[in-house]
Amino acid sequence: MTITRLEPEERLTGAVIYNGLVHLAGQVADDASLDAEGQMADILQQVDALLAKAGTDKSRLLSVQIFLADMSDMAAMNRAWDAWLDRNNKPARATVEAKLANPAWRVELTGIAALR
């Protein structure tokens, strides 16, 4: 089977397609000065773009892992998530607190989606 890599960078690839699945690398906000809600909204736009580039969309998300620099940002992050979420096709989700690579990042998200 073919492996397709979307948006390769120096150390990682934004998404990898293999065996009918799209594996998203950890997505972080382009603007780290935003609060957790703003960063999450930015990340979700990136997810939409990557999934579209792969030929799928958020309704096909199977699982998502969200990393918060501080669990006190959970409500703010969830506001952006709830506004974006496809209510008829919710993925499995885990949210944990983690030290992120850049101290300005409040949120990081990774996930797996099925192709159409």
Phi, psi and omega in degrees: 000150181278142172252126178247132181246123180255135177057056177293142177236190184299317187244353184203173175241136183301322177206145177236128179255127179203135173053042175081007181237148174249119179258116181271133171290168176301122181258132178233162182293143173290329180248097183287353179280349179289157173285179185300320179295315179295318177297318180296318178299319177298313179300316182294328173295320178296319178299314177304315182294316178296316180295320177297318178298327179280345180096027180216192180206179186298338178293345182256006176297132179263316180211151179221139173240128181244131179247125178249137176293333181210124182298344176292349176272002185303313183296318179295314178300317181295332176299315178292317179300311183297324179291333185265329190302137170279103186299337180272350184217063181283133177280164166295145184214143171231143177229128181224159173271135181208151174281117183271159187299326178248122182301340179281341178286133178260334188217143169222145184224139172225162181187180179227134178231154175271145174285164178282000000 
